CSV table of C-alpha atoms in Angstrom, one decimal:
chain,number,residue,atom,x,y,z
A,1,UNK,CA,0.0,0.0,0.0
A,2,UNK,CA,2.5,2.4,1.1
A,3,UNK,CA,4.9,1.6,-2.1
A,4,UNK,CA,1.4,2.2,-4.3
A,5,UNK,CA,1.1,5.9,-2.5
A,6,UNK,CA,4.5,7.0,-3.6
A,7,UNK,CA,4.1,5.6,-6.8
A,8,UNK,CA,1.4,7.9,-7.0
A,9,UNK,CA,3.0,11.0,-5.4
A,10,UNK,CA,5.6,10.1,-8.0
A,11,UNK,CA,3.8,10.0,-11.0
A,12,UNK,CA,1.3,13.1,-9.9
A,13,UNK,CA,4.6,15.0,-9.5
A,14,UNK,CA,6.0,13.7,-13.1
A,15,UNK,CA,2.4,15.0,-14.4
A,16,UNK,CA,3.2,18.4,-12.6
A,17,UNK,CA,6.6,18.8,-14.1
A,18,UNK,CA,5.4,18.0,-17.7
A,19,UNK,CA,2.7,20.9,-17.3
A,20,UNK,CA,5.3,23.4,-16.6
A,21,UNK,CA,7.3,22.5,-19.2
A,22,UNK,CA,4.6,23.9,-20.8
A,23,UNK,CA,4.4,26.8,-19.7
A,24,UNK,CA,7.9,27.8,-20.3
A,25,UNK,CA,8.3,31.2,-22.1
A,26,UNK,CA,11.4,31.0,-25.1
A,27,UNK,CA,13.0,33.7,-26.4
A,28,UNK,CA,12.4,34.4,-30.3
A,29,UNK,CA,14.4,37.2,-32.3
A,30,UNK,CA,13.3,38.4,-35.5
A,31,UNK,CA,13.9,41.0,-37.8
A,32,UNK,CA,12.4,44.7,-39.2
A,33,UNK,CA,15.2,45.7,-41.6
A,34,UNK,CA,17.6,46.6,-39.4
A,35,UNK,CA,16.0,46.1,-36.2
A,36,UNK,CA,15.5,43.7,-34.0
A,37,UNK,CA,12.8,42.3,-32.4
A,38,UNK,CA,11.9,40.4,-29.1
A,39,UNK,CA,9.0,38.1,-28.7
A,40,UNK,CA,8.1,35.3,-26.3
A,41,UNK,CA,7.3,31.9,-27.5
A,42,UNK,CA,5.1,29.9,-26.1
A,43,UNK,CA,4.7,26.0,-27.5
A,44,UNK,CA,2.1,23.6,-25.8
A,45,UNK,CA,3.2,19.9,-26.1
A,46,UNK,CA,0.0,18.7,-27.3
A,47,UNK,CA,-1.7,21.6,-29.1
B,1,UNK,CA,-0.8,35.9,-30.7
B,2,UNK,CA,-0.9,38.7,-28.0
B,3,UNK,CA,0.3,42.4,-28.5
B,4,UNK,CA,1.7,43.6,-24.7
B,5,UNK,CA,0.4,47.0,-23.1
B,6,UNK,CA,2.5,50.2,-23.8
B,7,UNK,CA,5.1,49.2,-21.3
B,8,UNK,CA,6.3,46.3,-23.8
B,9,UNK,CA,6.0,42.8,-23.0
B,10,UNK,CA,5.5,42.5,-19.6
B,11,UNK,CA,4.5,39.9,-16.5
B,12,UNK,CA,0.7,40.8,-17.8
B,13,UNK,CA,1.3,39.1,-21.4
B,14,UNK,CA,3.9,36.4,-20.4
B,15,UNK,CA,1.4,34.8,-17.9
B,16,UNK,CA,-1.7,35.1,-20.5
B,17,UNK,CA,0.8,33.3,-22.9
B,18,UNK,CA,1.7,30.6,-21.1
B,19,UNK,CA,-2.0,30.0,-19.7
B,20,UNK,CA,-2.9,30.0,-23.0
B,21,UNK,CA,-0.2,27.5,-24.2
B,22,UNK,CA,-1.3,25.2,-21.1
B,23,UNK,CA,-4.5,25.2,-22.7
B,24,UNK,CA,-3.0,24.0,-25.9
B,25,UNK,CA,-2.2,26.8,-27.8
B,26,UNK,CA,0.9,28.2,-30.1
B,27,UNK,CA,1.6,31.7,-28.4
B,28,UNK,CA,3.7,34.2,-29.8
B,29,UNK,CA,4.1,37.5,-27.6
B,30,UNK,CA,5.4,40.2,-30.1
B,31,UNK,CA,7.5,42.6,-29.5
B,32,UNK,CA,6.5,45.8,-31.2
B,33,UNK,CA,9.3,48.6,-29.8
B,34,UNK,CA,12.0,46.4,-31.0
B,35,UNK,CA,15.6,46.1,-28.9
B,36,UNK,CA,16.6,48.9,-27.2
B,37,UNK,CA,13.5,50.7,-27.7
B,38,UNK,CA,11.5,49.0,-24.1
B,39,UNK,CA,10.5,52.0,-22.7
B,40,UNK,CA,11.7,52.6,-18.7
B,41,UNK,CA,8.7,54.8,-17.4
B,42,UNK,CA,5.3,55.4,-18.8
B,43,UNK,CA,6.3,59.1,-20.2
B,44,UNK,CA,8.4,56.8,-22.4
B,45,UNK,CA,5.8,54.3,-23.1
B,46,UNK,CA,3.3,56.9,-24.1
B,47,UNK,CA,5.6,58.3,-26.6
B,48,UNK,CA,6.4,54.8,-28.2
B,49,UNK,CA,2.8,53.8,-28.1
B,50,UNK,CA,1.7,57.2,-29.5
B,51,UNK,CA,3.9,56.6,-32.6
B,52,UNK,CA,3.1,53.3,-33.6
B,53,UNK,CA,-0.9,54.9,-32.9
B,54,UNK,CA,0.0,57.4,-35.5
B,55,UNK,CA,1.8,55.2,-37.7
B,56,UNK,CA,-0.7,53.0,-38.0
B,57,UNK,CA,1.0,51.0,-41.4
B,58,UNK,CA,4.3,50.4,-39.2
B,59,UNK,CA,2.3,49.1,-36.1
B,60,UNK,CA,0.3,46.6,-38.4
B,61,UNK,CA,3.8,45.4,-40.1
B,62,UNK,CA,5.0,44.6,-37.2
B,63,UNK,CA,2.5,42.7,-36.4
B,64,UNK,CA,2.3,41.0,-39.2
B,65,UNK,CA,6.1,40.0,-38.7
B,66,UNK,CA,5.2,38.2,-35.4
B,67,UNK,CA,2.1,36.5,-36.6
B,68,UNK,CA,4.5,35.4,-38.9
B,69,UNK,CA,6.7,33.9,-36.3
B,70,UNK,CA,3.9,32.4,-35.0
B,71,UNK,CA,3.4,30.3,-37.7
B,72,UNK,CA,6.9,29.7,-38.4
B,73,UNK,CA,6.3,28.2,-34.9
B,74,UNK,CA,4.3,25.7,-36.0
B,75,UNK,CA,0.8,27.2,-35.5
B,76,UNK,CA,-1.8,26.5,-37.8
B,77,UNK,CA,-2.0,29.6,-40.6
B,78,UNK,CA,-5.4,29.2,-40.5
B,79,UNK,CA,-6.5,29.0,-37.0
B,80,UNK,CA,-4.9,32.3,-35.4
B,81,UNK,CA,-6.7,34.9,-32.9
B,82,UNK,CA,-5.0,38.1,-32.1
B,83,UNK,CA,-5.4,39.0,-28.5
B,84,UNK,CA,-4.1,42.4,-27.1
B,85,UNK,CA,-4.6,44.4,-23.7
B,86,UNK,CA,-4.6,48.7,-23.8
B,87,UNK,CA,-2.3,49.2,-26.6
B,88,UNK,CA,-2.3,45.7,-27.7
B,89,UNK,CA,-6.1,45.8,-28.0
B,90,UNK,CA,-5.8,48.8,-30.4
B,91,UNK,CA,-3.2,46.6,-32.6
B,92,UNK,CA,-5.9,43.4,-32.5
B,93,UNK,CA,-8.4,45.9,-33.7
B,94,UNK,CA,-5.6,46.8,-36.7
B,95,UNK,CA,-5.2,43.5,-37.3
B,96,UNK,CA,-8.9,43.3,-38.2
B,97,UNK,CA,-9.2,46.2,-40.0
B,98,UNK,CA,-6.1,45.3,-41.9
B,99,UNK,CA,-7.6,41.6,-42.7
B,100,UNK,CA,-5.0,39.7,-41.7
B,101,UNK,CA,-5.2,36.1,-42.4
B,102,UNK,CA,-6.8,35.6,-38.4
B,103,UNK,CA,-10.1,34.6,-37.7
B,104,UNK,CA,-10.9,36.8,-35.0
B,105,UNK,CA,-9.4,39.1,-32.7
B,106,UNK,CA,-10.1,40.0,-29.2
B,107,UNK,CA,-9.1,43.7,-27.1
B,108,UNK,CA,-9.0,43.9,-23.7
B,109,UNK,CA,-9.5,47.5,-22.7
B,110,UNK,CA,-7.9,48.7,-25.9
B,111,UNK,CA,-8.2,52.0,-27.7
B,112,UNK,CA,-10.9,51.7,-30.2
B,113,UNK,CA,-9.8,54.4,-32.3
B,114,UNK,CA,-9.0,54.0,-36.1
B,115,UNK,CA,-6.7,55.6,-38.2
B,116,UNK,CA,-9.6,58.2,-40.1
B,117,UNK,CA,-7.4,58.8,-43.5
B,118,UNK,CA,-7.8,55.0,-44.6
B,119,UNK,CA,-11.3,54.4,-45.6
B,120,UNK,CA,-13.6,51.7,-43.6
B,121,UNK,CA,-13.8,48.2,-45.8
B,122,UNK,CA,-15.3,44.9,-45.0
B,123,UNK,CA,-13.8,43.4,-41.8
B,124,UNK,CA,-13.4,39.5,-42.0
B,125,UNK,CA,-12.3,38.6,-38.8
B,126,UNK,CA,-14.5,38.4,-36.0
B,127,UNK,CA,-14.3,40.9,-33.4
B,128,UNK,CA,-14.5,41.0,-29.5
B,129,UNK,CA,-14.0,43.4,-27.5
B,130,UNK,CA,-14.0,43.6,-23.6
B,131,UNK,CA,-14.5,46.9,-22.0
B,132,UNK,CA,-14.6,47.9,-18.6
B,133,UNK,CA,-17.7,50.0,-18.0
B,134,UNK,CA,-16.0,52.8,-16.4
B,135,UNK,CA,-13.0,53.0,-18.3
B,136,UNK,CA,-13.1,57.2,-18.5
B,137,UNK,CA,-9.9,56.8,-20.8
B,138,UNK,CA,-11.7,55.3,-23.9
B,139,UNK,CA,-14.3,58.7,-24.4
B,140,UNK,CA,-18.1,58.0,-24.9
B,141,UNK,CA,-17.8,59.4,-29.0
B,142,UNK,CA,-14.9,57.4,-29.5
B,143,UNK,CA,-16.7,54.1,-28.2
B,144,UNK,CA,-19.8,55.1,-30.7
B,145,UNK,CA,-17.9,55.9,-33.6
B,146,UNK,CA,-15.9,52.3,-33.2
B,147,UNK,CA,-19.6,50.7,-33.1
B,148,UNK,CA,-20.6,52.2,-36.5
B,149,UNK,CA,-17.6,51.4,-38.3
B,150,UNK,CA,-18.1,48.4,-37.1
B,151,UNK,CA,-21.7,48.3,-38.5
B,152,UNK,CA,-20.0,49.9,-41.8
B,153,UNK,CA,-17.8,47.2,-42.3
B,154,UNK,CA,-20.4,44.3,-41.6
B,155,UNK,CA,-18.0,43.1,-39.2
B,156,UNK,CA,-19.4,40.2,-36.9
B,157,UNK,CA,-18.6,41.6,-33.6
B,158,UNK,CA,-19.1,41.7,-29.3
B,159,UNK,CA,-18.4,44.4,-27.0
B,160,UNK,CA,-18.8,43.5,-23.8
B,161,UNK,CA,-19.1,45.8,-20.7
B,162,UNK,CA,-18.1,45.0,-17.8
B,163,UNK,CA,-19.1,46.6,-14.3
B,164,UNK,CA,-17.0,48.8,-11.9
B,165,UNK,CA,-13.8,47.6,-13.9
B,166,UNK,CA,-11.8,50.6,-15.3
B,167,UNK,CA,-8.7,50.7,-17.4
B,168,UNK,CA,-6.5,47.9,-17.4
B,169,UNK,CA,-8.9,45.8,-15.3
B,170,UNK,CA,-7.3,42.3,-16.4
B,171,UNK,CA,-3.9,43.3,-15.1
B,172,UNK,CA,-3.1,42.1,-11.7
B,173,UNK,CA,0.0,44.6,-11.2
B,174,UNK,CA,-2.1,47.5,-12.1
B,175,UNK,CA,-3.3,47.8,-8.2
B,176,UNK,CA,-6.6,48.2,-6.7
B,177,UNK,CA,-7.9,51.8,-6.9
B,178,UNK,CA,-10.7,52.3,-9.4
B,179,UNK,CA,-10.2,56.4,-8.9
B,180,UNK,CA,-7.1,56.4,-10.1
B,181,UNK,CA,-9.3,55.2,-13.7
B,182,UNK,CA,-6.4,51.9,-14.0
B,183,UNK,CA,-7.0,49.2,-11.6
B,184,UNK,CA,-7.1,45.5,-11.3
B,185,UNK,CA,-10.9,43.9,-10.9
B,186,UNK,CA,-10.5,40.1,-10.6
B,187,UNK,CA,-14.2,39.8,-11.4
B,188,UNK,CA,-14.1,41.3,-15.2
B,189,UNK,CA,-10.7,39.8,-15.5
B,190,UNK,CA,-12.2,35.8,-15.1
B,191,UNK,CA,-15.1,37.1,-17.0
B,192,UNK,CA,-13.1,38.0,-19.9
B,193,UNK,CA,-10.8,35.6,-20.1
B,194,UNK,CA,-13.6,33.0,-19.8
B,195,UNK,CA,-15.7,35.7,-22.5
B,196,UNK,CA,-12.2,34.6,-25.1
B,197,UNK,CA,-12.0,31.4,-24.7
B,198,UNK,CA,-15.6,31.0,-25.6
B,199,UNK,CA,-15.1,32.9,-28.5
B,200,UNK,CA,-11.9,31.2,-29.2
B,201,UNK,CA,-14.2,27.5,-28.9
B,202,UNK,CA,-16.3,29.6,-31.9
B,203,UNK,CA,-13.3,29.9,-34.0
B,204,UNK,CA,-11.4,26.9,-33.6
B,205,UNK,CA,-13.7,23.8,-32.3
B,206,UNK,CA,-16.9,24.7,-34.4
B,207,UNK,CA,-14.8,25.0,-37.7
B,208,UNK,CA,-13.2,21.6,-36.7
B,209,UNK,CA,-16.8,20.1,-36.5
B,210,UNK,CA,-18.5,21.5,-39.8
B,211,UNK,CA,-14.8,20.5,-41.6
B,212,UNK,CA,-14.9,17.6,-44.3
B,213,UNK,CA,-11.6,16.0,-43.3
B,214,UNK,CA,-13.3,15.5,-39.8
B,215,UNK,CA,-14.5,12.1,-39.3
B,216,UNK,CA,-15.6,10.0,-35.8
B,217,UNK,CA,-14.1,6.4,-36.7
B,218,UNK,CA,-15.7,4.3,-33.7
B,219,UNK,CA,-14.7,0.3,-32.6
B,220,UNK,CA,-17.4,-1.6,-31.9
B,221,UNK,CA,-17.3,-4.1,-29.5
B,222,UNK,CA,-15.6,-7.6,-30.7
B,223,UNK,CA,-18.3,-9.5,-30.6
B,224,UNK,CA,-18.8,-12.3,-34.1
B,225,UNK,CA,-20.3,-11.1,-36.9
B,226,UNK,CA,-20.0,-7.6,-36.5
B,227,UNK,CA,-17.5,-5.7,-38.5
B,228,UNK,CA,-14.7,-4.7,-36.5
B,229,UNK,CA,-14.7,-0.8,-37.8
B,230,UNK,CA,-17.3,1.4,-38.9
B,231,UNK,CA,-17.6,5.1,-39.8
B,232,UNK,CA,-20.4,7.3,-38.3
């Protein structure tokens, strides 16, 4: 029973990780002529 | 895709981005200003935002740039929304009137102005807008000449009001004093955001249903002498 609980708490915390990988912001240059620009990328695993 | 406030990209529009990627979708926040440019007070800001306001062919090009890095992304070119809050709302509402290849666009207590030398055309992409009741910055003639261009352009569009929520109202850093006219109201922000993603489920799921490359394949159950897969 116990070993079944923190197979759980392992797993839910796996699950938790994953999500925030999703959330993760990346840094994206691009160019106007000269200039450049600075978005924020955002990519969901499973769109 | 979601154009930032006048400050730039901020905590604001990096939190809507990655609630919206959680949800399952591409998000590109653009940067309009470019480097070097992020202004450092709001005197700053006001001047940046006021130019790209009065240059509105330079605004919309760069938006187009980042809806192009959207795709480049790996979004769907046919399945894009622009969202934008204050002067980000203003650039979803250029978006529209510039018919880029979105299907609708959403402003969150944006200025509602248009640019009155370019003449008002048809406006394909659906428009909502979410506008806090007692938002004194966006004036009463400016709110009724946006609703008859809209009605000019046979645009299909929302505006919803919501109450006690001034400017800003979605923006948790924008503190708590309505008085001041910019405040945070947790309220019309969760009614908003829930008001976009319905409208988002009328863009992007509804298509997906009335699509012909959409099918439901379903297994029946193995029993004998019934065909193992059927279409319905």
């Amino acid at each position: 029973m116990k070993g079944k609980i923190i197979s759980c708490f392992l797993l839910l915390s796996l699950c938790g990780a994953i999500s925030d990988t999703f959330a993760q912001l990346q840094p994206t240059t691009y160019n106007e002529e000269q200039q450049q620009l600075n978005g924020l990328l955002a990519v969901p695993k499973s769109p | 895709m979601i154009l930032p406030a006048w400050m730039g990209i901020d905590k604001h529009a990096s939190e809507s981005a990655e609630q919206l990627a959680k949800l399952g979708y591409y998000t590109f926040v653009a940067d309009i200003y470019g480097e070097g440019n992020v202004p450092k007070n709001t005197a700053e800001a006001g001047k940046q935002a006021g130019y790209y306001k009065s240059h509105v062919d330079e605004y919309r090009k760069r938006i187009q740039l980042a809806l192009d890095q959207l795709v480049k992304a790996g979004a769907n070119p046919d399945k894009i929304a622009v969202i934008g809050y204050c002067f980000g709302g203003t650039g979803a509402l250029e978006a529209a009137r510039a018919n880029m290849n979105v299907k609708g666009v959403v402003s969150f207590h944006g200025g509602l102005a248009r640019d009155t030398t370019k003449t008002t055309s048809s406006i394909l992409p659906k428009v909502l807008v979410c506008h806090g009741a007692d938002d004194f910055f966006i004036p009463q003639d400016e709110i009724i000449s946006f609703q008859q261009e809209m009605r000019t352009s046979k645009a299909d569009w929302q505006m919803n009001y919501y109450a006690n929520a001034v400017h800003s109202f979605t923006d948790p850093t924008a503190g708590n004093d309505p008085t001041k006219g910019v405040a945070y109201n947790e309220k019309a922000a969760k009614r908003s955001w829930k008001a976009m993603l319905d409208f988002f489920d009328e863009l992007f799921i509804n298509s997906l249903f009335t699509s012909n490359a959409f099918f439901i394949y379903y297994q029946p159950t193995t029993h004998q002498g019934q065909k193992p897969l059927e279409r319905i």
